[in-house]
PDB file of C-alpha atoms and ligand atoms in Angstrom:
ATOM      1  CA  MET A  75      -0.045  -0.478  -0.586  1.00 85.00           C
ATOM      2  CA  LYS A  76       1.449   3.123  -1.296  1.00 89.00           C
ATOM      3  CA  LYS A  77       1.104   6.495   0.877  1.00 91.00           C
ATOM      4  CA  LEU A  78       0.500  10.348  -0.124  1.00 92.00           C
ATOM      5  CA  SER A  79       3.538  12.279   1.677  1.00 92.00           C
ATOM      6  CA  LYS A  80       3.132  15.316   3.493  1.00 92.00           C
ATOM      7  CA  ASP A  81       4.290  16.639   0.249  1.00 92.00           C
ATOM      8  CA  ASP A  82       1.820  15.322  -2.775  1.00 93.00           C
ATOM      9  CA  PHE A  83      -0.916  16.809   0.363  1.00 92.00           C
ATOM     10  CA  LEU A  84       0.193  20.013   0.437  1.00 92.00           C
ATOM     11  CA  ASN A  85       0.384  20.845  -3.438  1.00 93.00           C
ATOM     12  CA  LEU A  86      -3.028  19.194  -3.600  1.00 93.00           C
ATOM     13  CA  ARG A  87      -3.921  21.659  -1.652  1.00 90.00           C
ATOM     14  CA  ARG A  88      -2.947  24.620  -4.166  1.00 92.00           C
ATOM     15  CA  ASN A  89      -5.669  23.879  -6.931  1.00 93.00           C
ATOM     16  CA  PRO A  90      -7.289  26.842  -6.913  1.00 94.00           C
ATOM     17  CA  GLU A  91     -10.207  25.078  -7.790  1.00 94.00           C
ATOM     18  CA  ILE A  92     -10.961  24.384  -4.504  1.00 95.00           C
ATOM     19  CA  ILE A  93     -13.390  26.241  -2.155  1.00 95.00           C
ATOM     20  CA  PRO A  94     -11.779  25.430   1.060  1.00 92.00           C
ATOM     21  CA  GLY A  95     -14.189  24.552   3.667  1.00 90.00           C
ATOM     22  CA  ILE A  96     -16.528  23.094   0.892  1.00 94.00           C
ATOM     23  CA  HIS A  97     -16.910  19.410   2.713  1.00 94.00           C
ATOM     24  CA  ASN A  98     -16.662  20.981   6.004  1.00 93.00           C
ATOM     25  CA  TYR A  99     -21.166  21.331   5.518  1.00 95.00           C
ATOM     26  CA  CYS A 100     -22.733  18.817   3.006  1.00 96.00           C
ATOM     27  CA  ASP A 101     -23.739  15.037   2.953  1.00 96.00           C
ATOM     28  CA  ARG A 102     -20.589  13.336   1.612  1.00 95.00           C
ATOM     29  CA  TRP A 103     -22.557  12.172  -0.614  1.00 96.00           C
ATOM     30  CA  CYS A 104     -19.786  12.619  -2.961  1.00 96.00           C
ATOM     31  CA  GLU A 105     -21.239   9.624  -5.459  1.00 94.00           C
ATOM     32  CA  LYS A 106     -23.944  12.156  -6.219  1.00 95.00           C
ATOM     33  CA  CYS A 107     -22.013  15.413  -6.229  1.00 96.00           C
ATOM     34  CA  PRO A 108     -21.848  18.175  -8.722  1.00 95.00           C
ATOM     35  CA  LYS A 109     -18.663  19.809  -6.869  1.00 96.00           C
ATOM     36  CA  THR A 110     -15.948  17.083  -6.730  1.00 96.00           C
ATOM     37  CA  SER A 111     -13.726  19.085  -8.383  1.00 95.00           C
ATOM     38  CA  HIS A 112     -13.847  21.599  -5.826  1.00 96.00           C
ATOM     39  CA  CYS A 113     -13.456  19.114  -3.178  1.00 96.00           C
ATOM     40  CA  SER A 114     -10.087  18.560  -1.960  1.00 94.00           C
ATOM     41  CA  VAL A 115     -11.895  15.833   0.325  1.00 95.00           C
ATOM     42  CA  PHE A 116     -12.478  14.258  -3.014  1.00 96.00           C
ATOM     43  CA  ILE A 117      -9.220  15.260  -5.129  1.00 96.00           C
ATOM     44  CA  THR A 118      -7.405  13.758  -2.379  1.00 95.00           C
ATOM     45  CA  GLU A 119      -9.030   9.980  -1.841  1.00 94.00           C
ATOM     46  CA  GLU A 120      -8.797  10.098  -5.990  1.00 94.00           C
ATOM     47  CA  ALA A 121      -4.522  10.987  -5.582  1.00 94.00           C
ATOM     48  CA  PHE A 122      -4.745   8.493  -2.931  1.00 94.00           C
ATOM     49  CA  ASN A 123      -6.605   6.001  -4.805  1.00 92.00           C
ATOM     50  CA  GLU A 124      -4.386   6.631  -8.279  1.00 92.00           C
ATOM     51  CA  ILE A 125      -0.896   6.036  -6.657  1.00 91.00           C
ATOM     52  CA  ASN A 126      -2.467   2.564  -5.577  1.00 90.00           C
ATOM     53  CA  SER A 127      -4.875   1.539  -8.370  1.00 87.00           C
ATOM     54  CA  LYS A 128      -1.518  -1.152  -9.185  1.00 84.00           C
ATOM     55  CA  GLU A 129      -1.173  -2.241  -5.629  1.00 83.00           C
ATOM     56  CA  PRO A 130      -2.738  -5.763  -4.997  1.00 79.00           C
ATOM     57  CA  ASP A 131      -3.568  -5.000  -1.570  1.00 80.00           C
ATOM     58  CA  ALA A 132      -4.872  -1.943  -1.989  1.00 75.00           C
ATOM     59  CA  SER A 133      -8.745  -3.157  -0.809  1.00 77.00           C
ATOM     60  CA  GLU A 134      -7.137  -4.081   1.730  1.00 80.00           C
ATOM     61  CA  ASN A 135      -7.242  -2.546   4.457  1.00 84.00           C
ATOM     62  CA  PRO A 136     -10.546   0.702   4.734  1.00 84.00           C
ATOM     63  CA  PHE A 137      -8.766   2.843   6.694  1.00 87.00           C
ATOM     64  CA  ALA A 138      -5.517   3.077   5.533  1.00 90.00           C
ATOM     65  CA  LEU A 139      -6.160   6.548   3.838  1.00 91.00           C
ATOM     66  CA  MET A 140      -7.753   8.000   6.580  1.00 91.00           C
ATOM     67  CA  GLU A 141      -5.070   6.196   8.608  1.00 93.00           C
ATOM     68  CA  ASN A 142      -2.771   8.598   6.033  1.00 91.00           C
ATOM     69  CA  MET A 143      -4.560  11.236   6.712  1.00 92.00           C
ATOM     70  CA  PHE A 144      -3.876  11.397  10.200  1.00 91.00           C
ATOM     71  CA  GLU A 145       0.079  10.502   9.895  1.00 93.00           C
ATOM     72  CA  ILE A 146       0.006  14.401   7.897  1.00 92.00           C
ATOM     73  CA  THR A 147      -2.069  15.768   9.881  1.00 90.00           C
ATOM     74  CA  GLN A 148       0.103  14.695  12.911  1.00 89.00           C
ATOM     75  CA  SER A 149       3.614  16.233  11.027  1.00 89.00           C
ATOM     76  CA  LEU A 150       1.620  19.402   9.971  1.00 89.00           C
ATOM     77  CA  ILE A 151       0.191  19.869  13.784  1.00 86.00           C
ATOM     78  CA  GLU A 152       4.284  18.897  14.710  1.00 86.00           C
ATOM     79  CA  ASP A 153       5.826  21.734  12.609  1.00 85.00           C
ATOM     80  CA  MET A 154       2.623  24.078  13.908  1.00 84.00           C
ATOM     81  CA  ALA A 155       4.267  23.231  16.913  1.00 81.00           C
ATOM     82  CA  GLU A 156       8.125  24.168  16.819  1.00 80.00           C
ATOM     83  CA  LYS A 157       7.550  26.607  14.255  1.00 76.00           C
ATOM     84  CA  HIS A 158       5.247  28.875  17.469  1.00 74.00           C
ATOM     85  CA  VAL A 159       7.691  26.970  20.686  1.00 69.00           C
ATOM     86  CA  PHE A 160       4.466  25.394  21.561  1.00 68.00           C
ATOM     87  CA  ASP A 161       5.234  22.240  23.605  1.00 68.00           C
ATOM     88  CA  LEU A 162       2.718  19.516  22.707  1.00 62.00           C
ATOM     89  CA  SER A 163       2.890  16.748  25.779  1.00 65.00           C
ATOM     90  CA  GLY A 164       1.246  16.596  28.685  1.00 61.00           C
ATOM     91  CA  ILE A 165      -2.090  17.661  27.144  1.00 59.00           C
ATOM     92  CA  THR A 166      -4.059  14.568  25.712  1.00 60.00           C
ATOM     93  CA  GLU A 167      -4.792  13.507  28.802  1.00 60.00           C
ATOM     94  CA  ASP A 168      -7.297  16.821  30.236  1.00 63.00           C
ATOM     95  CA  VAL A 169      -8.687  17.337  26.536  1.00 63.00           C
ATOM     96  CA  SER A 170      -9.729  13.691  26.189  1.00 68.00           C
ATOM     97  CA  VAL A 171     -11.781  14.574  29.157  1.00 70.00           C
ATOM     98  CA  GLN A 172     -13.096  17.491  28.576  1.00 74.00           C
ATOM     99  CA  ALA A 173     -13.551  16.022  24.783  1.00 70.00           C
ATOM    100  CA  GLU A 174     -15.527  13.046  26.376  1.00 74.00           C
ATOM    101  CA  ASN A 175     -18.071  15.219  28.782  1.00 77.00           C
ATOM    102  CA  GLU A 176     -18.803  17.568  26.157  1.00 77.00           C
ATOM    103  CA  PHE A 177     -20.246  14.360  23.992  1.00 78.00           C
ATOM    104  CA  GLU A 178     -22.363  13.634  26.789  1.00 80.00           C
ATOM    105  CA  GLN A 179     -23.613  16.663  27.043  1.00 82.00           C
ATOM    106  CA  ALA A 180     -24.210  17.441  23.128  1.00 80.00           C
ATOM    107  CA  ARG A 181     -25.759  13.301  22.951  1.00 85.00           C
ATOM    108  CA  ASN A 182     -28.115  14.534  25.155  1.00 86.00           C
ATOM    109  CA  HIS A 183     -29.401  17.792  24.120  1.00 90.00           C
ATOM    110  CA  PRO A 184     -33.555  17.527  22.816  1.00 92.00           C
ATOM    111  CA  LEU A 185     -32.062  17.645  19.027  1.00 94.00           C
ATOM    112  CA  SER A 186     -29.322  15.138  18.957  1.00 94.00           C
ATOM    113  CA  ARG A 187     -31.815  12.994  21.110  1.00 95.00           C
ATOM    114  CA  LYS A 188     -34.448  12.700  18.725  1.00 96.00           C
ATOM    115  CA  GLY A 189     -31.927  12.455  15.382  1.00 96.00           C
ATOM    116  CA  ASN A 190     -30.696   9.591  17.348  1.00 96.00           C
ATOM    117  CA  ASP A 191     -34.382   8.763  17.916  1.00 95.00           C
ATOM    118  CA  TYR A 192     -34.773   8.875  14.324  1.00 97.00           C
ATOM    119  CA  PHE A 193     -32.327   7.094  13.413  1.00 97.00           C
ATOM    120  CA  LYS A 194     -33.000   3.507  15.493  1.00 96.00           C
ATOM    121  CA  ALA A 195     -36.516   3.098  14.427  1.00 96.00           C
ATOM    122  CA  VAL A 196     -35.512   3.691  10.527  1.00 97.00           C
ATOM    123  CA  ASP A 197     -32.785   1.419  11.166  1.00 95.00           C
ATOM    124  CA  VAL A 198     -35.551  -1.036  12.990  1.00 95.00           C
ATOM    125  CA  LEU A 199     -38.790  -0.969  10.796  1.00 94.00           C
ATOM    126  CA  LEU A 200     -35.554  -0.738   7.293  1.00 93.00           C
ATOM    127  CA  LYS A 201     -34.400  -4.120   8.696  1.00 93.00           C
ATOM    128  CA  GLY A 202     -38.110  -5.695  10.140  1.00 91.00           C
ATOM    129  CA  ASN A 203     -39.492  -4.326   6.875  1.00 88.00           C
ATOM    130  CA  GLY A 204     -37.500  -5.092   4.729  1.00 85.00           C
ATOM    131  CA  ASN A 205     -38.667  -8.690   3.144  1.00 87.00           C
ATOM    132  CA  TYR A 206     -41.350  -6.706   2.920  1.00 85.00           C
ATOM    133  CA  PHE A 207     -40.889  -4.261   0.956  1.00 85.00           C
ATOM    134  CA  ALA A 208     -39.115  -6.510  -1.443  1.00 85.00           C
ATOM    135  CA  GLU A 209     -41.170  -9.050  -2.543  1.00 84.00           C
ATOM    136  CA  THR A 210     -43.715  -6.323  -2.769  1.00 84.00           C
ATOM    137  CA  ALA A 211     -42.446  -4.992  -5.118  1.00 80.00           C
ATOM    138  CA  GLU A 212     -41.503  -7.609  -7.500  1.00 81.00           C
ATOM    139  CA  ARG A 213     -44.618  -8.912  -6.790  1.00 81.00           C
ATOM    140  CA  GLN A 214     -45.816  -5.752  -8.377  1.00 77.00           C
ATOM    141  CA  LEU A 215     -43.257  -5.119 -11.183  1.00 76.00           C
ATOM    142  CA  MET A 216     -44.388  -8.867 -12.604  1.00 74.00           C
ATOM    143  CA  ILE A 217     -48.006  -8.345 -12.023  1.00 77.00           C
ATOM    144  CA  PHE A 218     -47.427  -4.734 -14.044  1.00 73.00           C
ATOM    145  CA  GLY A 219     -44.362  -4.547 -15.974  1.00 75.00           C
ATOM    146  CA  GLU A 220     -42.652  -2.398 -17.661  1.00 75.00           C
ATOM    147  CA  ARG A 221     -45.512   0.580 -16.387  1.00 74.00           C
ATOM    148  CA  GLU A 222     -44.534  -0.160 -12.739  1.00 76.00           C
ATOM    149  CA  GLU A 223     -40.629   0.315 -13.618  1.00 81.00           C
ATOM    150  CA  SER A 224     -40.554   4.240 -12.841  1.00 82.00           C
ATOM    151  CA  LYS A 225     -42.005   3.320  -9.834  1.00 84.00           C
ATOM    152  CA  LEU A 226     -40.393   1.489  -8.750  1.00 87.00           C
ATOM    153  CA  LEU A 227     -37.238   3.460 -10.030  1.00 89.00           C
ATOM    154  CA  THR A 228     -38.413   6.320  -7.437  1.00 90.00           C
ATOM    155  CA  LEU A 229     -38.560   4.127  -4.560  1.00 91.00           C
ATOM    156  CA  LYS A 230     -35.250   2.140  -4.429  1.00 92.00           C
ATOM    157  CA  GLU A 231     -34.208   5.855  -4.202  1.00 94.00           C
ATOM    158  CA  SER A 232     -36.090   6.944  -1.963  1.00 95.00           C
ATOM    159  CA  PHE A 233     -34.254   4.408   0.108  1.00 95.00           C
ATOM    160  CA  GLU A 234     -31.205   4.973  -1.122  1.00 95.00           C
ATOM    161  CA  THR A 235     -31.966   8.054   0.026  1.00 96.00           C
ATOM    162  CA  ILE A 236     -34.022   7.344   3.766  1.00 97.00           C
ATOM    163  CA  ARG A 237     -30.896   5.182   4.865  1.00 96.00           C
ATOM    164  CA  TRP A 238     -28.657   8.371   3.353  1.00 97.00           C
ATOM    165  CA  TYR A 239     -29.442  10.807   5.515  1.00 97.00           C
ATOM    166  CA  CYS A 240     -30.874   9.048   8.171  1.00 96.00           C
ATOM    167  CA  THR A 241     -27.700   7.627   9.572  1.00 96.00           C
ATOM    168  CA  LEU A 242     -25.696  11.301   8.530  1.00 97.00           C
ATOM    169  CA  LEU A 243     -28.389  13.400  10.028  1.00 97.00           C
ATOM    170  CA  ALA A 244     -27.638  12.020  14.065  1.00 96.00           C
ATOM    171  CA  ALA A 245     -24.360  12.707  13.131  1.00 96.00           C
ATOM    172  CA  LYS A 246     -24.494  15.885  12.596  1.00 96.00           C
ATOM    173  CA  LEU A 247     -27.294  16.926  14.588  1.00 96.00           C
ATOM    174  CA  HIS A 248     -24.745  15.310  17.328  1.00 94.00           C
ATOM    175  CA  ARG A 249     -21.983  17.980  16.129  1.00 93.00           C
ATOM    176  CA  ALA A 250     -23.870  21.201  15.800  1.00 94.00           C
ATOM    177  CA  MET A 251     -25.477  20.940  19.883  1.00 93.00           C
ATOM    178  CA  GLY A 252     -21.382  20.125  20.728  1.00 91.00           C
ATOM    179  CA  THR A 253     -20.541  22.938  18.962  1.00 91.00           C
ATOM    180  CA  TYR A 254     -23.746  25.661  20.203  1.00 90.00           C
ATOM    181  CA  LEU A 255     -23.261  23.972  24.297  1.00 87.00           C
ATOM    182  CA  ASP A 256     -19.458  24.163  24.514  1.00 78.00           C
ATOM    183  CA  ASP A 257     -17.970  27.142  21.624  1.00 72.00           C
ATOM    184  CA  ASP A 258     -18.828  30.478  21.469  1.00 77.00           C
ATOM    185  CA  ILE A 259     -21.134  31.309  19.694  1.00 76.00           C
ATOM    186  CA  ASP A 260     -19.916  34.605  19.240  1.00 78.00           C
ATOM    187  CA  GLU A 261     -17.132  33.417  16.579  1.00 84.00           C
ATOM    188  CA  GLU A 262     -17.448  33.345  13.101  1.00 84.00           C
ATOM    189  CA  PHE A 263     -15.526  29.979  12.861  1.00 85.00           C
ATOM    190  CA  THR A 264     -18.145  28.698  15.531  1.00 88.00           C
ATOM    191  CA  ARG A 265     -21.034  30.362  14.094  1.00 90.00           C
ATOM    192  CA  ASP A 266     -20.002  28.989  10.775  1.00 92.00           C
ATOM    193  CA  GLU A 267     -19.667  25.450  11.286  1.00 92.00           C
ATOM    194  CA  LEU A 268     -22.951  25.994  13.965  1.00 94.00           C
ATOM    195  CA  PHE A 269     -25.256  27.053  11.327  1.00 95.00           C
ATOM    196  CA  GLY A 270     -22.704  25.289   8.083  1.00 96.00           C
ATOM    197  CA  THR A 271     -23.796  21.810   9.972  1.00 96.00           C
ATOM    198  CA  LEU A 272     -27.350  22.655  10.826  1.00 97.00           C
ATOM    199  CA  LYS A 273     -27.660  23.723   7.522  1.00 97.00           C
ATOM    200  CA  VAL A 274     -27.189  20.521   6.018  1.00 97.00           C
ATOM    201  CA  SER A 275     -29.129  18.360   8.863  1.00 97.00           C
ATOM    202  CA  PHE A 276     -31.935  20.917   7.975  1.00 97.00           C
ATOM    203  CA  ILE A 277     -31.312  20.075   4.334  1.00 97.00           C
ATOM    204  CA  ALA A 278     -31.636  15.939   5.053  1.00 97.00           C
ATOM    205  CA  THR A 279     -34.867  16.555   7.372  1.00 97.00           C
ATOM    206  CA  GLN A 280     -36.723  17.410   4.265  1.00 97.00           C
ATOM    207  CA  ARG A 281     -34.695  15.363   1.341  1.00 97.00           C
ATOM    208  CA  SER A 282     -36.031  12.681   4.113  1.00 97.00           C
ATOM    209  CA  MET A 283     -39.348  13.925   4.843  1.00 97.00           C
ATOM    210  CA  VAL A 284     -40.189  13.328   0.856  1.00 97.00           C
ATOM    211  CA  ALA A 285     -38.925  10.111   0.315  1.00 97.00           C
ATOM    212  CA  TRP A 286     -40.320   8.709   3.096  1.00 96.00           C
ATOM    213  CA  ALA A 287     -43.796  10.557   1.717  1.00 96.00           C
ATOM    214  CA  LYS A 288     -42.594   8.505  -2.023  1.00 94.00           C
ATOM    215  CA  VAL A 289     -42.592   5.026   0.656  1.00 94.00           C
ATOM    216  CA  LEU A 290     -45.871   6.006   2.045  1.00 94.00           C
ATOM    217  CA  GLU A 291     -48.016   6.834  -1.694  1.00 91.00           C
ATOM    218  CA  TYR A 292     -46.231   3.180  -2.795  1.00 89.00           C
ATOM    219  CA  PHE A 293     -47.548   1.581   0.355  1.00 91.00           C
ATOM    220  CA  PRO A 294     -50.469   2.391   2.774  1.00 92.00           C
ATOM    221  CA  ASP A 295     -50.706  -0.184   4.417  1.00 90.00           C
ATOM    222  CA  LYS A 296     -47.183   0.805   6.347  1.00 91.00           C
ATOM    223  CA  GLU A 297     -49.250   4.361   7.334  1.00 93.00           C
ATOM    224  CA  ASP A 298     -48.205   3.123  11.154  1.00 94.00           C
ATOM    225  CA  THR A 299     -45.065   2.429  11.299  1.00 92.00           C
ATOM    226  CA  ILE A 300     -43.641   5.565   8.421  1.00 94.00           C
ATOM    227  CA  LEU A 301     -45.960   8.917   9.788  1.00 96.00           C
ATOM    228  CA  PRO A 302     -44.207   8.038  13.574  1.00 95.00           C
ATOM    229  CA  LEU A 303     -40.927   8.167  11.283  1.00 96.00           C
ATOM    230  CA  LEU A 304     -42.672  11.204   9.408  1.00 96.00           C
ATOM    231  CA  VAL A 305     -43.053  13.277  13.040  1.00 96.00           C
ATOM    232  CA  THR A 306     -39.853  12.920  14.368  1.00 96.00           C
ATOM    233  CA  LEU A 307     -38.493  15.127  11.339  1.00 97.00           C
ATOM    234  CA  GLU A 308     -40.974  17.813  11.726  1.00 96.00           C
ATOM    235  CA  GLN A 309     -40.233  18.182  15.375  1.00 96.00           C
ATOM    236  CA  ILE A 310     -36.571  18.010  13.713  1.00 96.00           C
ATOM    237  CA  TYR A 311     -37.377  20.452  10.755  1.00 96.00           C
ATOM    238  CA  LYS A 312     -39.105  22.633  13.280  1.00 95.00           C
ATOM    239  CA  THR A 313     -37.329  22.869  16.115  1.00 95.00           C
ATOM    240  CA  ILE A 314     -34.309  23.965  14.207  1.00 96.00           C
ATOM    241  CA  ILE A 315     -36.192  26.392  12.203  1.00 95.00           C
ATOM    242  CA  ILE A 316     -37.501  27.919  15.579  1.00 95.00           C
ATOM    243  CA  THR A 317     -34.912  27.380  17.643  1.00 93.00           C
ATOM    244  CA  PHE A 318     -31.355  28.611  15.710  1.00 94.00           C
ATOM    245  CA  PRO A 319     -33.541  30.083  12.095  1.00 95.00           C
ATOM    246  CA  GLN A 320     -30.476  31.866  10.847  1.00 94.00           C
ATOM    247  CA  THR A 321     -30.200  28.151   9.403  1.00 95.00           C
ATOM    248  CA  ILE A 322     -32.307  29.316   6.478  1.00 95.00           C
ATOM    249  CA  THR A 323     -30.718  32.116   5.179  1.00 95.00           C
ATOM    250  CA  TYR A 324     -26.571  30.927   5.940  1.00 95.00           C
ATOM    251  CA  LYS A 325     -25.355  30.249   2.886  1.00 95.00           C
ATOM    252  CA  ARG A 326     -22.469  26.899   2.794  1.00 95.00           C
ATOM    253  CA  PRO A 327     -19.219  27.585   1.263  1.00 92.00           C
ATOM    254  CA  GLY A 328     -19.586  26.283  -2.580  1.00 93.00           C
ATOM    255  CA  LEU A 329     -23.314  24.632  -2.045  1.00 94.00           C
ATOM    256  CA  ASP A 330     -25.407  27.514  -1.336  1.00 92.00           C
ATOM    257  CA  ASP A 331     -24.880  30.267  -4.296  1.00 78.00           C
TER     258      ASP A 331
HETATM  259  S1  SF4 B1487     -18.444  18.654  -1.286  1.00 90.55           S
HETATM  260 FE1  SF4 B1487     -19.331  16.773  -2.966  1.00 90.55          FE
HETATM  261  S2  SF4 B1487     -17.086  15.459  -3.012  1.00 90.55           S
HETATM  262 FE2  SF4 B1487     -16.356  16.661  -1.678  1.00 90.55          FE
HETATM  263  S3  SF4 B1487     -16.594  15.340   0.507  1.00 90.55           S
HETATM  264 FE3  SF4 B1487     -18.905  16.612  -0.021  1.00 90.55          FE
HETATM  265  S4  SF4 B1487     -20.085  15.612  -1.118  1.00 90.55           S
HETATM  266 FE4  SF4 B1487     -18.218  14.498  -1.398  1.00 90.55          FE
END
């Protein structure tokens, strides 16, 4: 397995097409993203895959890129510490205890709990009804043939959307509440972090609601199980609008222009 060097990494970041921070508040669905050529994360991943395209063990470690990035980041931090004569030793323990407390606080915020409840409920629903959904769709296709194909395509895309965003929503709401509770909201960086993360949560909520509505249209007999999920999504949606109204007008770098 080959690795990107620190210089490779820094050279990739010098690409003038890159929009700084675009990857911070996106939905991480790279295969559907129209901004890949502006994204340093995507460009770095591509470069890593390219140098490893002929390596026989390339697919053995799914965390190889992450480990490579971690090493580079660590080395960059050490360079900075050396440049600014800053001692990095001895701070790890304090920071990790503090981070653990902050993680718990963020997890207990009502908005994070809603995101987590939603994620768990979707997981249970999809696991419990996966066969039913697949068999019903297959039966419809046999009965109605080609006429059913476009409906089934929409259904498939709706399930993909639901799966993708249920994990993302829980993670993003947790991150946003961590920022809200622990950082100084008057700082520009914190505001970007809070409203950028809430904006992608808001979009995830909207898209999930639309996707569930399409699933409900196809499976009206599952109303009792789907409606509570829509209610949870609506609560998240309204809480963001009412409690953090700046989210709606916030423009994420490169994504809301
Ligand atoms: S901006 Fe697009 S390419 Fe970059 S991480 Fe986000 S989804 Fe992927």
